[in-house]
PDB file of C-alpha atoms in Angstrom:
ATOM      1  CA  MET A   1       0.000   0.000   0.000  1.00 51.00           C
ATOM      2  CA  ASN A   2       1.399   3.369  -1.012  1.00 57.00           C
ATOM      3  CA  SER A   3       0.892   5.129   2.300  1.00 55.00           C
ATOM      4  CA  ALA A   4       2.910   6.619   5.134  1.00 57.00           C
ATOM      5  CA  PRO A   5       2.025   6.497   8.853  1.00 55.00           C
ATOM      6  CA  ILE A   6       0.945   9.819  10.336  1.00 53.00           C
ATOM      7  CA  PHE A   7       0.954  10.194  14.124  1.00 51.00           C
ATOM      8  CA  ARG A   8      -1.769  12.244  15.739  1.00 53.00           C
ATOM      9  CA  PHE A   9      -0.358  13.541  19.046  1.00 51.00           C
ATOM     10  CA  ALA A  10      -3.688  15.120  19.984  1.00 53.00           C
ATOM     11  CA  GLN A  11      -5.095  11.671  20.696  1.00 53.00           C
ATOM     12  CA  LEU A  12      -2.466  10.465  23.178  1.00 53.00           C
ATOM     13  CA  SER A  13      -3.745   8.181  25.910  1.00 53.00           C
ATOM     14  CA  LEU A  14      -2.016   7.752  29.266  1.00 52.00           C
ATOM     15  CA  SER A  15      -4.036   4.831  30.566  1.00 52.00           C
ATOM     16  CA  ALA A  16      -2.034   2.423  32.734  1.00 53.00           C
ATOM     17  CA  GLY A  17       0.892   4.815  32.575  1.00 55.00           C
ATOM     18  CA  ILE A  18       1.730   3.775  28.979  1.00 54.00           C
ATOM     19  CA  PRO A  19       1.335   6.404  26.268  1.00 55.00           C
ATOM     20  CA  ARG A  20      -0.468   5.207  23.145  1.00 57.00           C
ATOM     21  CA  ALA A  21      -0.888   7.059  19.853  1.00 57.00           C
ATOM     22  CA  THR A  22      -3.291   6.179  17.069  1.00 59.00           C
ATOM     23  CA  VAL A  23      -1.815   5.819  13.613  1.00 60.00           C
ATOM     24  CA  ARG A  24      -3.663   6.928  10.478  1.00 62.00           C
ATOM     25  CA  ASN A  25      -2.370   5.937   7.054  1.00 65.00           C
ATOM     26  CA  GLY A  26      -2.013   8.965   4.817  1.00 64.00           C
ATOM     27  CA  HIS A  27      -2.035   8.406   1.051  1.00 62.00           C
ATOM     28  CA  THR A  28       0.778   9.912  -0.974  1.00 67.00           C
ATOM     29  CA  TRP A  29      -0.747   9.327  -4.445  1.00 67.00           C
ATOM     30  CA  SER A  30      -1.264  12.304  -6.681  1.00 63.00           C
ATOM     31  CA  ARG A  31      -4.839  13.514  -7.020  1.00 65.00           C
ATOM     32  CA  ARG A  32      -4.724  13.311 -10.822  1.00 62.00           C
ATOM     33  CA  ARG A  33      -3.364  10.040 -12.124  1.00 67.00           C
ATOM     34  CA  THR A  34      -1.735   9.620 -15.489  1.00 70.00           C
ATOM     35  CA  ALA A  35      -3.364   7.624 -18.270  1.00 66.00           C
ATOM     36  CA  LYS A  36      -2.136   4.056 -18.732  1.00 71.00           C
ATOM     37  CA  PRO A  37      -3.817   2.730 -21.890  1.00 65.00           C
ATOM     38  CA  GLU A  38      -1.446  -0.242 -21.996  1.00 68.00           C
ATOM     39  CA  LEU A  39      -3.258  -1.744 -18.994  1.00 73.00           C
ATOM     40  CA  SER A  40      -6.541  -2.042 -20.923  1.00 71.00           C
ATOM     41  CA  ASN A  41      -5.218  -5.037 -22.913  1.00 75.00           C
ATOM     42  CA  PHE A  42      -6.953  -3.774 -26.059  1.00 78.00           C
ATOM     43  CA  ALA A  43      -5.626  -4.909 -29.401  1.00 78.00           C
ATOM     44  CA  PRO A  44      -3.807  -2.300 -31.520  1.00 80.00           C
ATOM     45  CA  GLY A  45      -6.326  -0.210 -33.428  1.00 83.00           C
ATOM     46  CA  HIS A  46      -9.184  -0.983 -31.045  1.00 86.00           C
ATOM     47  CA  GLY A  47     -12.115   1.331 -31.761  1.00 89.00           C
ATOM     48  CA  GLU A  48     -11.104   2.296 -35.290  1.00 91.00           C
ATOM     49  CA  GLN A  49     -13.857   0.068 -36.720  1.00 93.00           C
ATOM     50  CA  ILE A  50     -17.502  -0.298 -35.751  1.00 94.00           C
ATOM     51  CA  TRP A  51     -19.349  -3.245 -37.277  1.00 94.00           C
ATOM     52  CA  VAL A  52     -23.123  -2.867 -37.502  1.00 94.00           C
ATOM     53  CA  TRP A  53     -24.826  -6.273 -37.516  1.00 94.00           C
ATOM     54  CA  HIS A  54     -28.371  -6.751 -38.769  1.00 92.00           C
ATOM     55  CA  HIS A  55     -30.779  -9.630 -38.099  1.00 91.00           C
ATOM     56  CA  LEU A  56     -32.338 -10.969 -41.286  1.00 91.00           C
ATOM     57  CA  THR A  57     -35.866 -11.513 -39.936  1.00 89.00           C
ATOM     58  CA  SER A  58     -36.364  -9.371 -36.817  1.00 88.00           C
ATOM     59  CA  HIS A  59     -34.224  -6.412 -38.071  1.00 90.00           C
ATOM     60  CA  GLN A  60     -32.467  -6.057 -34.725  1.00 91.00           C
ATOM     61  CA  ILE A  61     -29.135  -4.237 -34.546  1.00 93.00           C
ATOM     62  CA  ILE A  62     -25.921  -5.189 -32.740  1.00 94.00           C
ATOM     63  CA  TYR A  63     -22.727  -3.126 -32.648  1.00 95.00           C
ATOM     64  CA  SER A  64     -19.264  -4.632 -32.422  1.00 93.00           C
ATOM     65  CA  HIS A  65     -15.643  -3.504 -32.657  1.00 92.00           C
ATOM     66  CA  THR A  66     -14.537  -6.809 -34.195  1.00 89.00           C
ATOM     67  CA  PRO A  67     -15.493  -8.504 -37.478  1.00 88.00           C
ATOM     68  CA  GLN A  68     -16.419 -11.622 -35.497  1.00 87.00           C
ATOM     69  CA  LEU A  69     -19.678 -11.550 -33.567  1.00 87.00           C
ATOM     70  CA  ASP A  70     -19.137 -12.518 -29.932  1.00 87.00           C
ATOM     71  CA  SER A  71     -22.166 -14.326 -28.502  1.00 88.00           C
ATOM     72  CA  ASN A  72     -21.786 -13.142 -24.903  1.00 87.00           C
ATOM     73  CA  HIS A  73     -21.419  -9.473 -25.797  1.00 88.00           C
ATOM     74  CA  ALA A  74     -24.119  -9.651 -28.472  1.00 90.00           C
ATOM     75  CA  LEU A  75     -26.780 -11.227 -26.255  1.00 90.00           C
ATOM     76  CA  LYS A  76     -26.295  -8.472 -23.679  1.00 90.00           C
ATOM     77  CA  GLN A  77     -27.297  -5.910 -26.308  1.00 90.00           C
ATOM     78  CA  LEU A  78     -30.630  -7.580 -27.104  1.00 88.00           C
ATOM     79  CA  PRO A  79     -33.470  -6.125 -25.004  1.00 86.00           C
ATOM     80  CA  PHE A  80     -35.992  -8.132 -23.011  1.00 85.00           C
ATOM     81  CA  ILE A  81     -39.376  -6.960 -24.308  1.00 81.00           C
ATOM     82  CA  ALA A  82     -41.607  -9.845 -23.286  1.00 75.00           C
ATOM     83  CA  LYS A  83     -41.474 -13.543 -22.561  1.00 78.00           C
ATOM     84  CA  LYS A  84     -39.327 -15.448 -25.084  1.00 78.00           C
ATOM     85  CA  SER A  85     -38.340 -12.216 -26.829  1.00 79.00           C
ATOM     86  CA  THR A  86     -34.629 -12.783 -26.161  1.00 83.00           C
ATOM     87  CA  PRO A  87     -33.043 -15.926 -27.642  1.00 84.00           C
ATOM     88  CA  ALA A  88     -31.134 -18.302 -25.404  1.00 85.00           C
ATOM     89  CA  LYS A  89     -28.395 -18.666 -28.010  1.00 88.00           C
ATOM     90  CA  LEU A  90     -27.192 -16.499 -30.856  1.00 88.00           C
ATOM     91  CA  ARG A  91     -27.675 -17.950 -34.322  1.00 89.00           C
ATOM     92  CA  LYS A  92     -24.842 -16.441 -36.313  1.00 87.00           C
ATOM     93  CA  ASP A  93     -26.331 -17.629 -39.603  1.00 89.00           C
ATOM     94  CA  LEU A  94     -29.159 -15.088 -39.157  1.00 90.00           C
ATOM     95  CA  TRP A  95     -26.869 -12.100 -38.593  1.00 92.00           C
ATOM     96  CA  ARG A  96     -25.204 -10.186 -41.419  1.00 91.00           C
ATOM     97  CA  PRO A  97     -22.977  -7.081 -41.330  1.00 91.00           C
ATOM     98  CA  MET A  98     -25.094  -4.192 -42.569  1.00 93.00           C
ATOM     99  CA  ALA A  99     -22.381  -1.527 -42.424  1.00 94.00           C
ATOM    100  CA  LEU A 100     -18.823  -0.889 -41.318  1.00 94.00           C
ATOM    101  CA  ILE A 101     -17.765   2.478 -39.895  1.00 95.00           C
ATOM    102  CA  GLN A 102     -14.058   3.110 -40.432  1.00 94.00           C
ATOM    103  CA  PHE A 103     -12.189   5.862 -38.572  1.00 94.00           C
ATOM    104  CA  PRO A 104      -8.654   7.086 -39.337  1.00 92.00           C
ATOM    105  CA  ALA A 105      -5.704   5.146 -37.965  1.00 90.00           C
ATOM    106  CA  GLY A 106      -4.951   6.227 -34.416  1.00 88.00           C
ATOM    107  CA  ALA A 107      -8.473   7.586 -33.814  1.00 90.00           C
ATOM    108  CA  GLY A 108      -9.692   4.610 -31.815  1.00 88.00           C
ATOM    109  CA  THR A 109     -10.809   6.923 -29.011  1.00 90.00           C
ATOM    110  CA  ALA A 110     -13.253   8.624 -31.380  1.00 91.00           C
ATOM    111  CA  GLY A 111     -14.571   5.221 -32.450  1.00 92.00           C
ATOM    112  CA  GLN A 112     -15.135   4.181 -28.843  1.00 91.00           C
ATOM    113  CA  SER A 113     -17.025   7.412 -28.191  1.00 93.00           C
ATOM    114  CA  ALA A 114     -19.224   6.838 -31.256  1.00 94.00           C
ATOM    115  CA  PHE A 115     -19.762   3.203 -30.219  1.00 95.00           C
ATOM    116  CA  GLN A 116     -21.022   4.287 -26.803  1.00 93.00           C
ATOM    117  CA  LYS A 117     -23.439   6.838 -28.231  1.00 95.00           C
ATOM    118  CA  LEU A 118     -24.823   4.414 -30.827  1.00 95.00           C
ATOM    119  CA  ARG A 119     -25.657   1.913 -28.103  1.00 94.00           C
ATOM    120  CA  GLU A 120     -27.221   4.607 -25.927  1.00 93.00           C
ATOM    121  CA  TYR A 121     -29.398   5.879 -28.779  1.00 93.00           C
ATOM    122  CA  ARG A 122     -30.532   2.359 -29.634  1.00 93.00           C
ATOM    123  CA  ARG A 123     -31.489   1.725 -26.010  1.00 92.00           C
ATOM    124  CA  ARG A 124     -33.557   4.911 -25.976  1.00 91.00           C
ATOM    125  CA  HIS A 125     -35.399   3.745 -29.103  1.00 91.00           C
ATOM    126  CA  GLU A 126     -36.152   0.455 -27.371  1.00 89.00           C
ATOM    127  CA  LEU A 127     -37.457   2.115 -24.197  1.00 88.00           C
ATOM    128  CA  GLU A 128     -38.961   5.436 -25.318  1.00 88.00           C
ATOM    129  CA  TRP A 129     -41.418   4.351 -28.000  1.00 86.00           C
ATOM    130  CA  GLY A 130     -44.727   6.005 -28.789  1.00 84.00           C
ATOM    131  CA  ASP A 131     -48.204   4.955 -29.869  1.00 86.00           C
ATOM    132  CA  GLU A 132     -46.964   3.693 -33.231  1.00 84.00           C
ATOM    133  CA  LYS A 133     -45.544   0.655 -31.413  1.00 86.00           C
ATOM    134  CA  LEU A 134     -48.608   0.146 -29.245  1.00 87.00           C
ATOM    135  CA  TYR A 135     -51.231   0.330 -32.002  1.00 88.00           C
ATOM    136  CA  ARG A 136     -51.427  -0.917 -35.572  1.00 85.00           C
ATOM    137  CA  THR A 137     -53.498   0.486 -38.404  1.00 85.00           C
ATOM    138  CA  LYS A 138     -55.072  -1.696 -41.083  1.00 85.00           C
ATOM    139  CA  GLU A 139     -57.485  -1.041 -43.907  1.00 83.00           C
ATOM    140  CA  ASP A 140     -60.884  -2.677 -43.621  1.00 81.00           C
ATOM    141  CA  ALA A 141     -61.556  -4.697 -46.770  1.00 81.00           C
ATOM    142  CA  ALA A 142     -65.331  -4.167 -46.574  1.00 82.00           C
ATOM    143  CA  THR A 143     -65.506  -0.434 -45.898  1.00 84.00           C
ATOM    144  CA  GLY A 144     -62.058   0.703 -47.031  1.00 80.00           C
ATOM    145  CA  ARG A 145     -61.577   2.665 -43.817  1.00 86.00           C
ATOM    146  CA  LEU A 146     -58.477   2.569 -41.632  1.00 86.00           C
ATOM    147  CA  VAL A 147     -59.099   0.627 -38.436  1.00 86.00           C
ATOM    148  CA  ARG A 148     -56.855   1.107 -35.415  1.00 86.00           C
ATOM    149  CA  SER A 149     -56.322  -1.811 -33.053  1.00 88.00           C
ATOM    150  CA  THR A 150     -53.986  -2.648 -30.191  1.00 89.00           C
ATOM    151  CA  ARG A 151     -51.006  -4.881 -30.879  1.00 87.00           C
ATOM    152  CA  THR A 152     -50.557  -8.054 -28.912  1.00 86.00           C
ATOM    153  CA  ARG A 153     -47.559  -8.408 -26.642  1.00 85.00           C
ATOM    154  CA  LYS A 154     -45.752 -10.532 -29.216  1.00 84.00           C
ATOM    155  CA  GLU A 155     -46.501  -8.119 -32.057  1.00 85.00           C
ATOM    156  CA  ARG A 156     -45.374  -5.173 -29.952  1.00 87.00           C
ATOM    157  CA  GLY A 157     -42.101  -6.963 -29.236  1.00 86.00           C
ATOM    158  CA  PHE A 158     -41.489  -7.507 -32.958  1.00 86.00           C
ATOM    159  CA  ALA A 159     -42.246  -3.839 -33.649  1.00 88.00           C
ATOM    160  CA  ILE A 160     -39.775  -2.659 -31.000  1.00 88.00           C
ATOM    161  CA  HIS A 161     -37.108  -5.028 -32.314  1.00 89.00           C
ATOM    162  CA  GLU A 162     -37.130  -3.350 -35.724  1.00 89.00           C
ATOM    163  CA  GLN A 163     -34.305  -0.843 -35.312  1.00 91.00           C
ATOM    164  CA  ARG A 164     -32.761  -0.835 -38.773  1.00 92.00           C
ATOM    165  CA  GLU A 165     -34.031   2.585 -39.878  1.00 92.00           C
ATOM    166  CA  ASN A 166     -33.362   4.105 -36.456  1.00 92.00           C
ATOM    167  CA  ALA A 167     -29.809   2.741 -36.426  1.00 94.00           C
ATOM    168  CA  ILE A 168     -28.980   4.376 -39.768  1.00 95.00           C
ATOM    169  CA  ALA A 169     -30.389   7.704 -38.592  1.00 94.00           C
ATOM    170  CA  ASP A 170     -28.371   7.363 -35.378  1.00 94.00           C
ATOM    171  CA  MET A 171     -25.208   6.732 -37.387  1.00 95.00           C
ATOM    172  CA  ALA A 172     -25.721   9.981 -39.302  1.00 95.00           C
ATOM    173  CA  ALA A 173     -26.315  11.917 -36.072  1.00 95.00           C
ATOM    174  CA  VAL A 174     -23.329  10.440 -34.213  1.00 95.00           C
ATOM    175  CA  LEU A 175     -20.885  10.900 -37.104  1.00 95.00           C
ATOM    176  CA  ALA A 176     -22.017  14.528 -37.321  1.00 93.00           C
ATOM    177  CA  GLY A 177     -20.748  15.064 -33.777  1.00 91.00           C
ATOM    178  CA  GLY A 178     -24.112  14.810 -32.062  1.00 89.00           C
ATOM    179  CA  GLY A 179     -24.309  14.137 -28.364  1.00 84.00           C
ATOM    180  CA  ARG A 180     -22.593  15.665 -25.393  1.00 85.00           C
ATOM    181  CA  GLY A 181     -18.853  15.082 -25.151  1.00 84.00           C
ATOM    182  CA  SER A 182     -18.462  13.507 -28.584  1.00 88.00           C
ATOM    183  CA  ARG A 183     -14.796  12.747 -29.309  1.00 89.00           C
ATOM    184  CA  LEU A 184     -15.318  13.167 -33.044  1.00 89.00           C
ATOM    185  CA  TRP A 185     -14.750  16.874 -32.464  1.00 90.00           C
ATOM    186  CA  VAL A 186     -10.998  17.540 -32.481  1.00 89.00           C
ATOM    187  CA  SER A 187      -8.798  20.598 -32.483  1.00 87.00           C
ATOM    188  CA  ALA A 188      -6.408  21.546 -35.267  1.00 86.00           C
ATOM    189  CA  ALA A 189      -3.459  20.206 -33.248  1.00 86.00           C
ATOM    190  CA  GLU A 190      -5.170  16.843 -32.697  1.00 87.00           C
ATOM    191  CA  ARG A 191      -6.110  16.597 -36.359  1.00 87.00           C
ATOM    192  CA  THR A 192      -2.484  17.191 -37.335  1.00 87.00           C
ATOM    193  CA  LEU A 193      -1.408  14.569 -34.810  1.00 87.00           C
ATOM    194  CA  VAL A 194      -3.727  11.918 -36.281  1.00 88.00           C
ATOM    195  CA  GLU A 195      -2.698  12.739 -39.852  1.00 86.00           C
ATOM    196  CA  ALA A 196       0.959  12.389 -38.836  1.00 86.00           C
ATOM    197  CA  GLY A 197       0.334   8.875 -37.508  1.00 85.00           C
ATOM    198  CA  GLY A 198      -0.130   9.750 -33.844  1.00 85.00           C
ATOM    199  CA  GLU A 199      -2.762   8.417 -31.484  1.00 85.00           C
ATOM    200  CA  LEU A 200      -5.758  10.418 -30.341  1.00 87.00           C
ATOM    201  CA  ARG A 201      -6.167  10.447 -26.569  1.00 82.00           C
ATOM    202  CA  GLY A 202      -9.286  10.687 -24.471  1.00 79.00           C
ATOM    203  CA  LYS A 203     -10.828  14.043 -23.731  1.00 78.00           C
ATOM    204  CA  ARG A 204      -9.904  13.756 -20.074  1.00 77.00           C
ATOM    205  CA  TRP A 205      -6.231  13.117 -20.782  1.00 75.00           C
ATOM    206  CA  SER A 206      -5.697  15.360 -23.796  1.00 77.00           C
ATOM    207  CA  THR A 207      -4.522  18.920 -23.267  1.00 77.00           C
ATOM    208  CA  ASP A 208      -5.517  19.897 -26.826  1.00 79.00           C
ATOM    209  CA  ALA A 209      -9.131  18.686 -26.691  1.00 81.00           C
ATOM    210  CA  PRO A 210     -11.496  21.431 -27.889  1.00 83.00           C
ATOM    211  CA  LYS A 211     -14.331  22.807 -25.804  1.00 81.00           C
ATOM    212  CA  GLU A 212     -17.932  22.739 -26.985  1.00 77.00           C
ATOM    213  CA  SER A 213     -17.876  26.510 -27.419  1.00 77.00           C
ATOM    214  CA  SER A 214     -14.623  26.453 -29.397  1.00 78.00           C
ATOM    215  CA  ALA A 215     -14.912  27.940 -32.879  1.00 80.00           C
ATOM    216  CA  ASP A 216     -11.930  26.126 -34.435  1.00 82.00           C
ATOM    217  CA  ARG A 217     -12.972  22.555 -33.641  1.00 87.00           C
ATOM    218  CA  GLN A 218     -13.321  20.135 -36.555  1.00 89.00           C
ATOM    219  CA  LEU A 219     -14.960  16.785 -37.244  1.00 91.00           C
ATOM    220  CA  LEU A 220     -12.885  13.698 -37.930  1.00 92.00           C
ATOM    221  CA  GLU A 221     -13.391  11.972 -41.267  1.00 92.00           C
ATOM    222  CA  ALA A 222     -15.216   8.654 -41.281  1.00 94.00           C
ATOM    223  CA  THR A 223     -16.013   6.165 -44.030  1.00 94.00           C
ATOM    224  CA  VAL A 224     -19.138   4.001 -43.976  1.00 94.00           C
ATOM    225  CA  PHE A 225     -18.980   0.796 -46.016  1.00 94.00           C
ATOM    226  CA  TRP A 226     -22.475  -0.450 -46.883  1.00 94.00           C
ATOM    227  CA  ARG A 227     -23.654  -3.874 -47.924  1.00 91.00           C
ATOM    228  CA  ASP A 228     -26.535  -2.128 -49.680  1.00 89.00           C
ATOM    229  CA  GLN A 229     -25.688   1.479 -50.472  1.00 88.00           C
ATOM    230  CA  GLN A 230     -29.381   2.385 -50.671  1.00 91.00           C
ATOM    231  CA  ASP A 231     -29.631   1.982 -46.898  1.00 92.00           C
ATOM    232  CA  LYS A 232     -27.979   5.356 -46.366  1.00 93.00           C
ATOM    233  CA  ASN A 233     -31.168   7.025 -47.644  1.00 93.00           C
ATOM    234  CA  PHE A 234     -32.950   6.160 -44.385  1.00 94.00           C
ATOM    235  CA  ALA A 235     -31.084   9.113 -42.846  1.00 93.00           C
ATOM    236  CA  SER A 236     -32.392  12.547 -43.765  1.00 92.00           C
ATOM    237  CA  ALA A 237     -28.897  14.036 -44.175  1.00 93.00           C
ATOM    238  CA  TRP A 238     -25.220  13.155 -43.754  1.00 94.00           C
ATOM    239  CA  SER A 239     -22.468  15.508 -42.666  1.00 93.00           C
ATOM    240  CA  ALA A 240     -19.635  16.453 -45.022  1.00 93.00           C
ATOM    241  CA  ASN A 241     -17.016  14.468 -43.072  1.00 93.00           C
ATOM    242  CA  VAL A 242     -18.659  11.114 -43.949  1.00 95.00           C
ATOM    243  CA  LYS A 243     -17.824   9.140 -47.097  1.00 94.00           C
ATOM    244  CA  HIS A 244     -19.863   6.208 -48.403  1.00 94.00           C
ATOM    245  CA  GLU A 245     -18.389   3.113 -50.020  1.00 92.00           C
ATOM    246  CA  LEU A 246     -19.393  -0.485 -50.707  1.00 90.00           C
ATOM    247  CA  PHE A 247     -18.380  -3.544 -48.725  1.00 84.00           C
ATOM    248  CA  GLU A 248     -16.363  -4.842 -51.655  1.00 80.00           C
ATOM    249  CA  ASP A 249     -14.034  -1.855 -51.281  1.00 66.00           C
ATOM    250  CA  ALA A 250     -13.641  -2.646 -47.572  1.00 63.00           C
ATOM    251  CA  LYS A 251     -12.756  -6.270 -48.339  1.00 61.00           C
ATOM    252  CA  ALA A 252     -10.189  -5.164 -50.904  1.00 59.00           C
ATOM    253  CA  LEU A 253      -8.708  -2.666 -48.429  1.00 56.00           C
ATOM    254  CA  GLN A 254      -8.472  -5.284 -45.694  1.00 56.00           C
ATOM    255  CA  GLY A 255      -6.933  -7.729 -48.139  1.00 55.00           C
ATOM    256  CA  ALA A 256      -4.241  -5.217 -49.105  1.00 53.00           C
ATOM    257  CA  GLU A 257      -3.462  -4.454 -45.457  1.00 49.00           C
ATOM    258  CA  ALA A 258      -3.253  -8.171 -44.631  1.00 46.00           C
ATOM    259  CA  ALA A 259      -0.885  -8.709 -47.559  1.00 49.00           C
ATOM    260  CA  GLU A 260       1.366  -5.871 -46.366  1.00 49.00           C
ATOM    261  CA  VAL A 261       1.465  -7.306 -42.836  1.00 38.00           C
ATOM    262  CA  GLU A 262       2.261 -10.777 -44.141  1.00 44.00           C
ATOM    263  CA  GLN A 263       5.023  -9.388 -46.351  1.00 50.00           C
ATOM    264  CA  ALA A 264       6.505  -7.470 -43.413  1.00 41.00           C
ATOM    265  CA  VAL A 265       6.481 -10.615 -41.261  1.00 36.00           C
ATOM    266  CA  ASP A 266       8.166 -12.639 -43.999  1.00 46.00           C
ATOM    267  CA  THR A 267      10.849  -9.977 -44.375  1.00 47.00           C
ATOM    268  CA  ALA A 268      11.534  -9.826 -40.646  1.00 41.00           C
ATOM    269  CA  THR A 269      11.655 -13.620 -40.224  1.00 42.00           C
ATOM    270  CA  PRO A 270      15.233 -14.930 -40.620  1.00 44.00           C
ATOM    271  CA  VAL A 271      15.720 -17.740 -43.089  1.00 45.00           C
ATOM    272  CA  ALA A 272      17.522 -20.795 -41.727  1.00 44.00           C
ATOM    273  CA  LYS A 273      20.666 -21.711 -43.606  1.00 44.00           C
ATOM    274  CA  GLU A 274      20.843 -25.134 -45.132  1.00 46.00           C
ATOM    275  CA  ALA A 275      23.453 -27.440 -43.686  1.00 43.00           C
TER     276      ALA A 275
END
């Protein structure tokens, strides 16, 4: 324990003729600790990618930082609406990547901030729904009039699970810097640091982080790779810092990066001499 004993002479006791003094441990740590990102055990580049997974039948949405869907983390993101609304196991054959959000190299902190806000917005959609989820409107075949009826518990659960359109609108809002404390807003010095190959730090630990009232703050660039590029039209507008590409371009980019890494490993590996 990083502490030093401090004697308090005001509490001396002279019972039985033996003086006694209480000892209180005083901490010597600094009030503001330094950041130690190496203790997080995150892989290099953690947060630079956000994978948006889409269920083929229920249209539920799951966010992930990795291209592989982890069952434990994914099941925690599925809400409990009613009885048997949450599956006991995750069927990976029913989940497909709908989009991939790519941030610049070294901007993993911005990706983690966007990841947090996307999950918070999705949870609000699942909890703060209006009458459109409670009632359904159908046309009467005999009279041709619209009849309003109450959904059953199962139908209401299916309606709340459909978050595809909301997720795309949330992506546009988050990438535009929406939300309090968004790390997508950077200063000119931080932007230069990222472009030079540096690593963006958290807002708490960065001395160059811009304030919300700062006039010179800028948005980081982000690229969204779509499986179906028509999905981006569910959002009313996209900010100028967002680019849209297809998944085939993302696969080609990842293939080129993997080839460069493999070539670098082969070059660094010494070749054993033949006897």
